[in-house]
XYZ file of C-alpha atoms in Angstrom:
576
model
C -65.431 68.551 -42.462
C -64.658 64.815 -42.225
C -66.800 61.823 -43.111
C -67.853 61.278 -39.501
C -68.939 64.907 -39.077
C -70.950 64.758 -42.314
C -72.667 61.526 -41.290
C -73.400 62.966 -37.835
C -74.994 66.146 -39.213
C -77.057 64.236 -41.757
C -78.344 61.770 -39.167
C -79.291 64.534 -36.729
C -81.405 66.205 -39.386
C -82.831 62.850 -40.510
C -83.941 61.945 -36.964
C -85.937 65.182 -36.780
C -87.499 64.813 -40.233
C -88.431 61.141 -39.791
C -89.877 61.710 -36.345
C -91.838 64.717 -37.608
C -93.440 62.458 -40.220
C -94.231 59.744 -37.653
C -91.769 57.264 -39.201
C -90.631 56.286 -35.739
C -88.951 53.017 -36.624
C -86.718 54.720 -39.196
C -86.118 57.614 -36.773
C -85.031 55.166 -34.071
C -82.638 53.432 -36.482
C -81.102 56.772 -37.526
C -80.721 57.842 -33.890
C -78.969 54.581 -33.017
C -76.494 55.059 -35.858
C -75.985 58.680 -34.781
C -74.910 57.522 -31.331
C -72.881 54.772 -32.997
C -70.548 57.282 -34.656
C -67.288 57.627 -32.774
C -67.338 60.809 -30.694
C -64.488 63.067 -29.575
C -61.864 60.675 -28.126
C -61.020 63.216 -25.403
C -64.483 62.691 -23.906
C -63.924 58.960 -23.436
C -61.682 57.078 -21.092
C -60.591 53.550 -22.079
C -63.262 52.102 -19.797
C -65.983 53.943 -21.704
C -64.843 53.144 -25.220
C -66.027 50.008 -26.922
C -65.897 48.325 -30.301
C -62.505 49.936 -30.948
C -61.009 49.033 -34.292
C -58.495 46.283 -33.834
C -59.988 45.134 -30.520
C -63.092 43.611 -32.050
C -63.634 39.898 -31.661
C -64.367 39.683 -35.389
C -61.682 37.966 -37.410
C -60.820 40.122 -40.405
C -60.226 37.282 -42.762
C -62.389 38.458 -45.641
C -60.252 41.414 -46.779
C -59.304 39.743 -50.023
C -60.421 39.905 -53.603
C -63.945 39.384 -52.275
C -63.869 42.872 -50.826
C -62.935 44.444 -54.129
C -65.623 42.490 -55.921
C -68.519 43.248 -53.588
C -67.927 46.632 -51.984
C -67.619 50.151 -53.223
C -66.629 51.282 -49.733
C -63.099 52.618 -49.205
C -61.040 50.632 -46.702
C -60.970 53.596 -44.313
C -64.722 53.920 -43.879
C -67.902 54.525 -45.823
C -68.618 55.935 -49.254
C -70.144 59.357 -48.986
C -71.795 62.048 -51.020
C -72.005 65.203 -48.901
C -75.692 66.112 -48.887
C -77.771 67.282 -45.967
C -81.424 66.232 -45.657
C -82.980 69.548 -46.581
C -86.742 69.384 -47.109
C -89.156 71.982 -48.336
C -91.520 73.140 -45.600
C -94.530 73.482 -47.858
C -97.421 75.629 -46.751
C -96.261 75.543 -43.130
C -98.223 78.692 -42.259
C -101.448 77.041 -43.422
C -100.854 73.440 -42.382
C -98.988 73.674 -39.092
C -101.920 73.797 -36.638
C -103.913 71.100 -38.411
C -100.766 69.025 -38.835
C -99.927 69.227 -35.104
C -103.451 68.111 -34.185
C -103.355 65.260 -36.708
C -99.918 64.183 -35.481
C -101.220 64.148 -31.900
C -104.109 61.909 -32.959
C -101.647 59.716 -34.887
C -99.397 59.321 -31.848
C -102.447 58.217 -29.853
C -103.184 55.602 -32.566
C -106.400 57.403 -33.577
C -105.583 57.049 -37.247
C -108.963 57.836 -38.778
C -109.256 61.021 -36.718
C -105.840 62.068 -38.014
C -106.999 61.354 -41.579
C -110.166 63.392 -41.074
C -108.317 66.427 -39.686
C -106.090 66.573 -42.780
C -108.860 65.930 -45.305
C -108.612 69.420 -46.891
C -104.849 69.936 -46.511
C -102.726 69.818 -49.660
C -99.184 70.310 -48.380
C -96.768 67.429 -48.928
C -96.327 66.752 -45.210
C -100.073 66.738 -44.677
C -100.752 64.512 -47.684
C -98.185 61.980 -46.522
C -99.459 61.878 -42.931
C -103.074 61.603 -44.100
C -102.306 58.689 -46.451
C -100.018 57.029 -43.911
C -102.652 57.288 -41.179
C -105.253 55.834 -43.566
C -102.878 52.981 -44.428
C -102.314 52.163 -40.746
C -106.056 52.394 -40.049
C -106.535 49.746 -42.736
C -103.755 47.619 -41.243
C -105.313 47.912 -37.797
C -108.704 46.811 -39.123
C -107.056 43.948 -41.003
C -105.461 42.690 -37.781
C -108.804 42.909 -35.990
C -110.524 40.893 -38.716
C -107.811 38.259 -38.573
C -108.289 37.850 -34.826
C -112.055 37.613 -35.291
C -112.065 35.230 -38.252
C -108.882 33.183 -38.261
C -108.825 29.426 -37.807
C -106.712 27.511 -35.287
C -103.535 27.979 -37.360
C -104.305 31.458 -38.618
C -104.923 30.495 -42.237
C -107.040 33.261 -43.673
C -106.373 35.872 -46.320
C -107.537 39.364 -45.355
C -106.433 42.499 -47.182
C -106.105 46.140 -46.239
C -109.219 47.695 -47.770
C -107.633 51.161 -47.938
C -104.927 50.172 -50.417
C -106.947 50.945 -53.545
C -107.821 54.526 -52.580
C -104.279 55.272 -51.358
C -102.750 53.877 -54.552
C -105.112 55.922 -56.695
C -104.210 59.182 -54.938
C -100.459 58.595 -54.817
C -100.235 57.456 -58.437
C -101.856 60.738 -59.525
C -99.386 62.716 -57.410
C -96.470 60.803 -58.917
C -97.648 61.483 -62.467
C -98.020 65.186 -61.636
C -94.533 65.321 -60.134
C -95.906 66.652 -56.831
C -94.926 63.668 -54.672
C -92.099 63.718 -52.132
C -89.757 60.907 -51.039
C -91.901 59.945 -48.027
C -95.051 59.591 -50.095
C -93.006 57.570 -52.586
C -92.025 55.236 -49.731
C -95.681 54.777 -48.805
C -96.604 54.271 -52.458
C -93.962 51.542 -52.739
C -95.287 49.899 -49.572
C -98.833 49.863 -50.987
C -97.667 48.461 -54.333
C -95.710 45.728 -52.553
C -98.777 44.673 -50.560
C -100.795 44.552 -53.774
C -98.186 42.289 -55.411
C -96.833 44.806 -57.948
C -93.221 44.025 -57.059
C -91.491 45.480 -60.129
C -93.241 48.833 -59.876
C -92.749 48.851 -56.101
C -88.986 48.413 -56.584
C -88.869 51.311 -59.046
C -90.810 53.600 -56.708
C -88.736 52.672 -53.644
C -85.476 53.265 -55.544
C -86.788 56.713 -56.452
C -87.635 57.320 -52.796
C -84.224 56.332 -51.371
C -82.362 58.216 -54.099
C -84.214 61.437 -53.250
C -84.025 60.927 -49.462
C -81.521 58.205 -48.495
C -81.899 58.423 -44.695
C -85.247 56.595 -44.454
C -84.191 53.097 -43.336
C -87.775 51.845 -43.555
C -87.715 52.454 -47.319
C -84.415 50.591 -47.644
C -85.848 47.649 -45.671
C -88.888 47.396 -47.920
C -86.638 47.604 -50.983
C -84.468 44.780 -49.644
C -87.490 42.513 -49.174
C -88.152 42.872 -52.916
C -84.593 41.829 -53.863
C -84.840 38.044 -53.723
C -81.848 37.393 -56.020
C -78.391 38.885 -56.476
C -79.334 39.743 -60.070
C -82.278 41.847 -58.884
C -80.068 43.574 -56.329
C -77.379 44.393 -58.878
C -79.955 45.807 -61.301
C -80.996 48.601 -58.907
C -79.944 52.081 -60.007
C -78.932 53.486 -56.602
C -77.060 56.701 -55.898
C -73.655 56.378 -54.262
C -74.290 57.336 -50.633
C -73.139 55.846 -47.336
C -76.693 54.616 -46.613
C -76.295 52.413 -49.679
C -73.499 50.580 -47.843
C -75.853 49.764 -44.956
C -78.417 48.553 -47.473
C -75.992 46.345 -49.404
C -74.607 44.808 -46.207
C -78.156 43.970 -45.102
C -79.157 42.706 -48.552
C -76.077 40.474 -48.841
C -76.960 38.934 -45.505
C -80.545 38.221 -46.539
C -79.261 36.689 -49.796
C -76.994 34.378 -47.740
C -73.835 36.125 -49.007
C -72.502 36.182 -45.469
C -68.820 36.718 -46.237
C -69.600 39.743 -48.406
C -71.927 41.089 -45.725
C -69.179 40.824 -43.102
C -66.798 42.806 -45.302
C -69.370 45.586 -45.658
C -70.168 45.772 -41.947
C -66.508 45.771 -40.947
C -65.929 48.712 -43.301
C -68.902 50.566 -41.814
C -67.484 49.920 -38.367
C -64.633 52.263 -39.250
C -67.062 55.197 -38.984
C -69.839 53.783 -36.790
C -67.484 52.345 -34.185
C -70.069 52.388 -31.396
C -73.029 51.001 -33.341
C -74.874 48.201 -31.545
C -76.799 47.589 -34.768
C -73.632 46.818 -36.740
C -72.356 44.499 -34.004
C -75.674 42.634 -34.011
C -75.587 42.276 -37.803
C -72.033 40.934 -37.649
C -73.236 38.419 -35.075
C -76.063 37.392 -37.428
C -73.634 36.777 -40.279
C -71.348 34.718 -38.045
C -74.344 32.782 -36.722
C -75.158 31.801 -40.299
C -71.518 30.700 -40.689
C -71.938 28.636 -37.454
C -69.191 30.509 -35.605
C -71.066 30.232 -32.325
C -68.176 31.095 -30.010
C -67.701 34.532 -31.567
C -71.451 35.131 -31.751
C -71.733 34.474 -28.023
C -68.928 36.964 -27.275
C -70.610 39.699 -29.336
C -74.026 39.232 -27.733
C -72.542 39.248 -24.236
C -70.894 42.574 -25.042
C -74.124 43.933 -26.519
C -76.029 43.060 -23.353
C -73.403 44.742 -21.184
C -73.727 47.945 -23.218
C -77.503 47.781 -23.723
C -78.954 45.628 -20.900
C -82.583 46.177 -21.957
C -82.039 45.209 -25.578
C -84.477 42.607 -26.941
C -83.888 42.915 -30.704
C -81.943 39.915 -32.057
C -81.696 38.316 -28.609
C -83.745 35.353 -29.844
C -80.752 34.503 -32.045
C -78.527 34.613 -28.958
C -80.935 32.183 -27.279
C -80.587 29.840 -30.294
C -76.808 29.849 -29.793
C -77.154 29.122 -26.072
C -79.651 26.357 -26.899
C -77.295 24.765 -29.441
C -74.436 24.874 -26.925
C -76.760 23.616 -24.144
C -75.796 26.555 -21.895
C -78.728 26.033 -19.521
C -77.815 28.633 -16.876
C -77.043 31.374 -19.437
C -80.296 30.713 -21.309
C -82.234 30.735 -18.029
C -80.694 34.102 -17.123
C -81.486 35.548 -20.565
C -85.110 34.318 -20.410
C -85.555 35.851 -16.956
C -84.021 39.115 -18.157
C -86.259 39.583 -21.208
C -89.321 38.499 -19.198
C -88.727 41.371 -16.758
C -87.936 43.823 -19.586
C -90.914 43.127 -21.880
C -92.560 39.735 -21.765
C -95.025 40.584 -24.537
C -92.491 40.865 -27.331
C -92.279 38.048 -29.908
C -88.520 37.791 -29.296
C -89.093 37.396 -25.547
C -91.635 34.627 -26.113
C -89.207 32.778 -28.419
C -86.402 33.032 -25.876
C -88.643 31.644 -23.120
C -89.835 28.933 -25.536
C -86.213 27.922 -26.168
C -85.620 27.796 -22.410
C -88.509 25.382 -21.858
C -87.465 23.332 -24.887
C -83.974 22.876 -23.422
C -85.621 21.736 -20.190
C -87.591 19.156 -22.188
C -90.959 20.808 -21.442
C -92.133 20.851 -25.046
C -95.811 21.623 -24.339
C -94.845 24.792 -22.470
C -92.396 25.655 -25.222
C -95.143 25.408 -27.872
C -97.370 27.624 -25.715
C -94.781 30.436 -25.794
C -94.142 30.052 -29.509
C -97.892 30.346 -30.086
C -97.911 33.473 -27.935
C -95.151 34.936 -30.114
C -97.290 34.255 -33.185
C -100.308 35.949 -31.628
C -98.129 39.035 -31.243
C -96.725 38.726 -34.768
C -98.240 36.114 -37.066
C -95.359 36.530 -39.545
C -92.625 35.915 -36.992
C -90.603 33.355 -38.920
C -88.487 31.955 -36.073
C -91.551 31.103 -34.015
C -93.120 28.993 -36.804
C -89.852 27.122 -37.414
C -89.098 26.533 -33.726
C -92.666 25.423 -33.086
C -92.253 22.897 -35.894
C -89.140 21.560 -34.151
C -91.097 21.176 -30.912
C -93.907 19.263 -32.639
C -91.273 16.937 -34.108
C -89.992 16.293 -30.572
C -93.564 15.616 -29.448
C -94.057 13.193 -32.408
C -96.948 15.371 -33.636
C -95.854 15.199 -37.257
C -98.962 16.722 -38.945
C -98.735 19.812 -36.717
C -94.998 20.052 -37.400
C -95.596 19.939 -41.171
C -98.235 22.656 -40.843
C -95.882 24.912 -38.858
C -93.012 24.435 -41.307
C -95.303 25.163 -44.250
C -96.367 28.431 -42.639
C -92.685 29.307 -42.260
C -91.881 28.711 -45.931
C -94.991 30.660 -46.929
C -93.575 33.655 -45.055
C -90.026 33.192 -46.345
C -89.389 30.635 -49.120
C -85.637 31.150 -48.574
C -85.670 29.787 -45.015
C -83.645 26.593 -45.369
C -84.394 25.522 -41.774
C -88.102 25.193 -42.505
C -87.462 23.156 -45.679
C -85.088 20.965 -43.695
C -87.734 20.544 -41.006
C -90.286 19.467 -43.617
C -87.801 16.882 -44.880
C -87.311 15.529 -41.367
C -91.051 15.378 -40.757
C -91.753 13.402 -43.935
C -88.819 11.130 -43.186
C -90.390 10.365 -39.805
C -93.617 9.484 -41.606
C -91.741 6.972 -43.791
C -92.117 9.028 -46.972
C -88.514 9.345 -48.259
C -89.446 10.648 -51.722
C -91.200 13.663 -50.186
C -88.398 14.060 -47.635
C -85.791 14.039 -50.395
C -87.654 16.784 -52.265
C -87.538 19.092 -49.236
C -83.940 18.231 -48.329
C -82.939 19.212 -51.883
C -84.646 22.582 -51.421
C -82.833 23.189 -48.133
C -79.421 22.218 -49.503
C -79.946 24.467 -52.528
C -80.469 27.415 -50.171
C -77.615 26.517 -47.797
C -75.070 24.400 -49.694
C -72.326 24.948 -47.107
C -74.178 23.211 -44.242
C -72.919 19.651 -43.782
C -76.003 18.637 -41.769
C -78.256 19.099 -44.793
C -76.038 16.948 -47.025
C -75.953 14.236 -44.353
C -79.747 14.280 -44.016
C -80.118 13.912 -47.787
C -77.558 11.086 -47.843
C -79.424 9.212 -45.110
C -82.597 9.624 -47.131
C -80.894 8.026 -50.145
C -79.840 5.125 -47.886
C -83.389 4.178 -46.865
C -84.780 0.824 -47.973
C -87.323 2.425 -50.305
C -84.647 4.354 -52.235
C -81.398 2.446 -51.585
C -79.456 4.810 -53.883
C -76.030 4.262 -52.353
C -74.037 6.017 -55.071
C -76.099 9.173 -54.560
C -75.642 8.834 -50.804
C -71.866 8.650 -51.275
C -71.911 11.875 -53.304
C -73.854 13.628 -50.545
C -71.506 12.379 -47.813
C -68.543 13.638 -49.835
C -70.126 17.090 -50.008
C -70.738 16.971 -46.261
C -67.115 16.004 -45.589
C -65.998 19.002 -47.668
C -68.300 21.340 -45.687
C -66.593 21.037 -42.303
C -68.639 18.137 -40.914
C -68.461 18.995 -37.209
C -70.583 16.035 -36.175
C -67.980 13.696 -37.748
C -70.594 11.555 -39.497
C -69.704 11.823 -43.179
C -66.279 10.121 -43.212
C -67.483 7.148 -41.199
C -70.525 6.679 -43.416
C -68.390 6.958 -46.556
C -66.156 4.196 -45.229
C -69.142 1.961 -44.369
C -70.827 2.439 -47.749
C -67.647 1.713 -49.694
C -67.112 -1.414 -47.585
C -70.700 -2.488 -48.260
C -70.138 -2.062 -51.998
C -66.942 -4.140 -51.819
C -64.572 -1.236 -52.466
C -61.983 -2.105 -49.848
C -59.364 0.420 -50.930
C -61.769 3.384 -50.762
C -63.218 2.109 -47.469
C -59.727 1.825 -45.959
C -58.915 5.369 -47.113
C -61.956 6.855 -45.365
C -61.611 4.681 -42.242
C -58.005 5.829 -41.887
C -58.948 9.456 -42.384
C -61.760 9.147 -39.865
C -59.428 7.438 -37.406
C -56.902 10.275 -37.667
C -59.587 12.847 -36.810
C -60.907 10.778 -33.893
C -57.385 10.444 -32.505
C -56.724 14.178 -32.916
C -59.958 14.990 -31.057
C -59.341 12.184 -28.508
C -62.713 10.602 -29.217
C -63.560 7.055 -28.172
C -66.504 4.874 -29.085
C -67.814 2.181 -31.419
C -66.754 4.096 -34.551
C -63.134 3.970 -33.414
C -63.333 0.224 -32.759
C -65.021 -0.371 -36.122
C -62.295 1.581 -37.961
C -59.496 -0.332 -36.155
C -61.143 -3.679 -36.917
C -61.628 -2.946 -40.607
C -58.092 -1.632 -41.064
C -56.604 -4.632 -39.247
C -58.433 -7.040 -41.562
C -57.730 -4.923 -44.636
C -53.960 -4.781 -44.081
C -53.884 -8.500 -43.197
C -55.557 -9.251 -46.537
C -53.026 -6.964 -48.269
C -50.158 -8.931 -46.652
C -49.061 -5.780 -44.857
C -48.676 -7.639 -41.600
C -46.829 -4.966 -39.639
C -49.606 -2.405 -40.207
C -52.273 -5.010 -39.433
C -50.448 -5.949 -36.212
C -50.466 -2.290 -35.070
C -54.249 -2.029 -35.383
C -54.820 -5.447 -33.766
C -52.630 -4.491 -30.820
C -54.686 -1.351 -30.262
C -57.854 -3.441 -30.215
C -56.475 -5.466 -27.286
C -57.066 -2.396 -25.080
C -60.821 -2.884 -25.439
C -62.962 -5.440 -23.633
C -65.633 -7.469 -25.348
C -65.810 -9.511 -28.554
C -63.476 -7.137 -30.457
C -60.651 -8.115 -28.103
C -61.097 -11.814 -28.865
C -61.344 -11.064 -32.584
C -58.106 -9.090 -32.376
C -56.354 -11.994 -30.637
C -57.562 -14.356 -33.365
C -56.335 -11.955 -36.071
C -52.940 -11.619 -34.376
C -52.521 -15.407 -34.273
C -53.380 -15.579 -37.987
C -50.978 -12.725 -38.808
C -48.087 -14.340 -36.916
C -48.771 -17.712 -38.514
C -48.715 -16.194 -42.020
C -45.552 -14.227 -41.173
C -43.881 -17.488 -40.021
C -44.999 -19.269 -43.195
C -43.502 -16.493 -45.318
C -40.152 -16.882 -43.573
C -39.966 -20.669 -44.018
C -37.210 -21.811 -46.432
C -38.495 -23.029 -49.802
């Protein structure tokens, strides 16, 4: 039996087990990966096959030493230990009728009734469902209290009051050795909510090692791995689900190249997986490869037209590229599919933002936050809208909520820096720009923002600004700001040679991209004067001649320079 057949059999069993224990999110994920495994090629015509290896739009440029360093996956597919998810059906004869009734109550969101039905049941399935139902009952009550008590920006700390009793029961079961992998997952979830991160990591590792097909457990474990050192310290069994976990963890730790390598390897087995394609798009979005991201999302929508997951990222790409008609179509599509999803609200908010209707945009971002108060994108995007509306205090508040949810979100730190810069507080702005650039050192925009902060009158730290612009120039400065600013700063400091070097480099790029504008004229003017002062009259004459093509004062200046150049050339040729 091959790797694909093993993975298929394991996932089929996992879907049944996870669904039976009401872990529907994990069951859905497993089912999607099951369908994502390449089926019998004879059943598919070329028009029905997709994501074929070699036809993907993903550039396979990371198969280098990086792959060897960060992946244990063989080049042909996924690492695999052949084990089927076999679970003990404990006390089924006793528990089955009560369990079915409790599960029916659970599916109808009557969590406390489900807990009550299983109050005297001691089987592992029953214990898990009872504790899980009690946990969700506490979560439901917590949400209700937040709606009843929260302030205008939702700042209130309310806890799940059932955590203590659940932790007490599950800790006893763990000590007695009578706990199964699902109860371990719930125990880890409870410990995480209580702030016991180290113990929660240990418990979740035990859970995924004993039953590796529960994606919900892997997701919770990833959220506790905030550094690469923590991730590498985990004692995980070698199973193909570990490859999914590492790919996801690398992405969250901003190791996007390593994440791409992992997902491309997984694609060898899960050739039809929409999830893997979406994760590849996320990694490329972080690397600002918007063209390829757009291609992937278009293909995803063709194959899964009612998909809403991750589509808010697609809307961000369309917003950045100012694709108004495509964003309008996407907003209309998700509105008809499910308008009360946080992703849908963010997409519609982006649509109104691109139209310049910022009040309406904020309204939809607020709606997204009513549906999910921890929806990070909505807080960050709402902060951007408040910046556009010049409502700086509200923008600061929104960005702070974003960094409270995820301290590794560089966009929110960058937004805070922009907001304080608008308020004329460069020292505060610089502090937040430094945080953002620490999290995303490859983004030229962040280095440029920090450099401009150093240039302000209050700071006037030009040497520091030059260092930042150099970093920006080395980080693929697509806005073409860094080289020009480096030239200007060196000229201001009287370093003519360095200024000429950067002006010339900037001029070459502008010519290659066929860009016109004041920066081009400024570069030509400086270089003409510089070469005239260096007695390199032929080079100076070339730049002056080019300036004659422009109207305005620069043309008259160029004529004056040309007369001076020719006069000095004539003087040089006079006999002694």
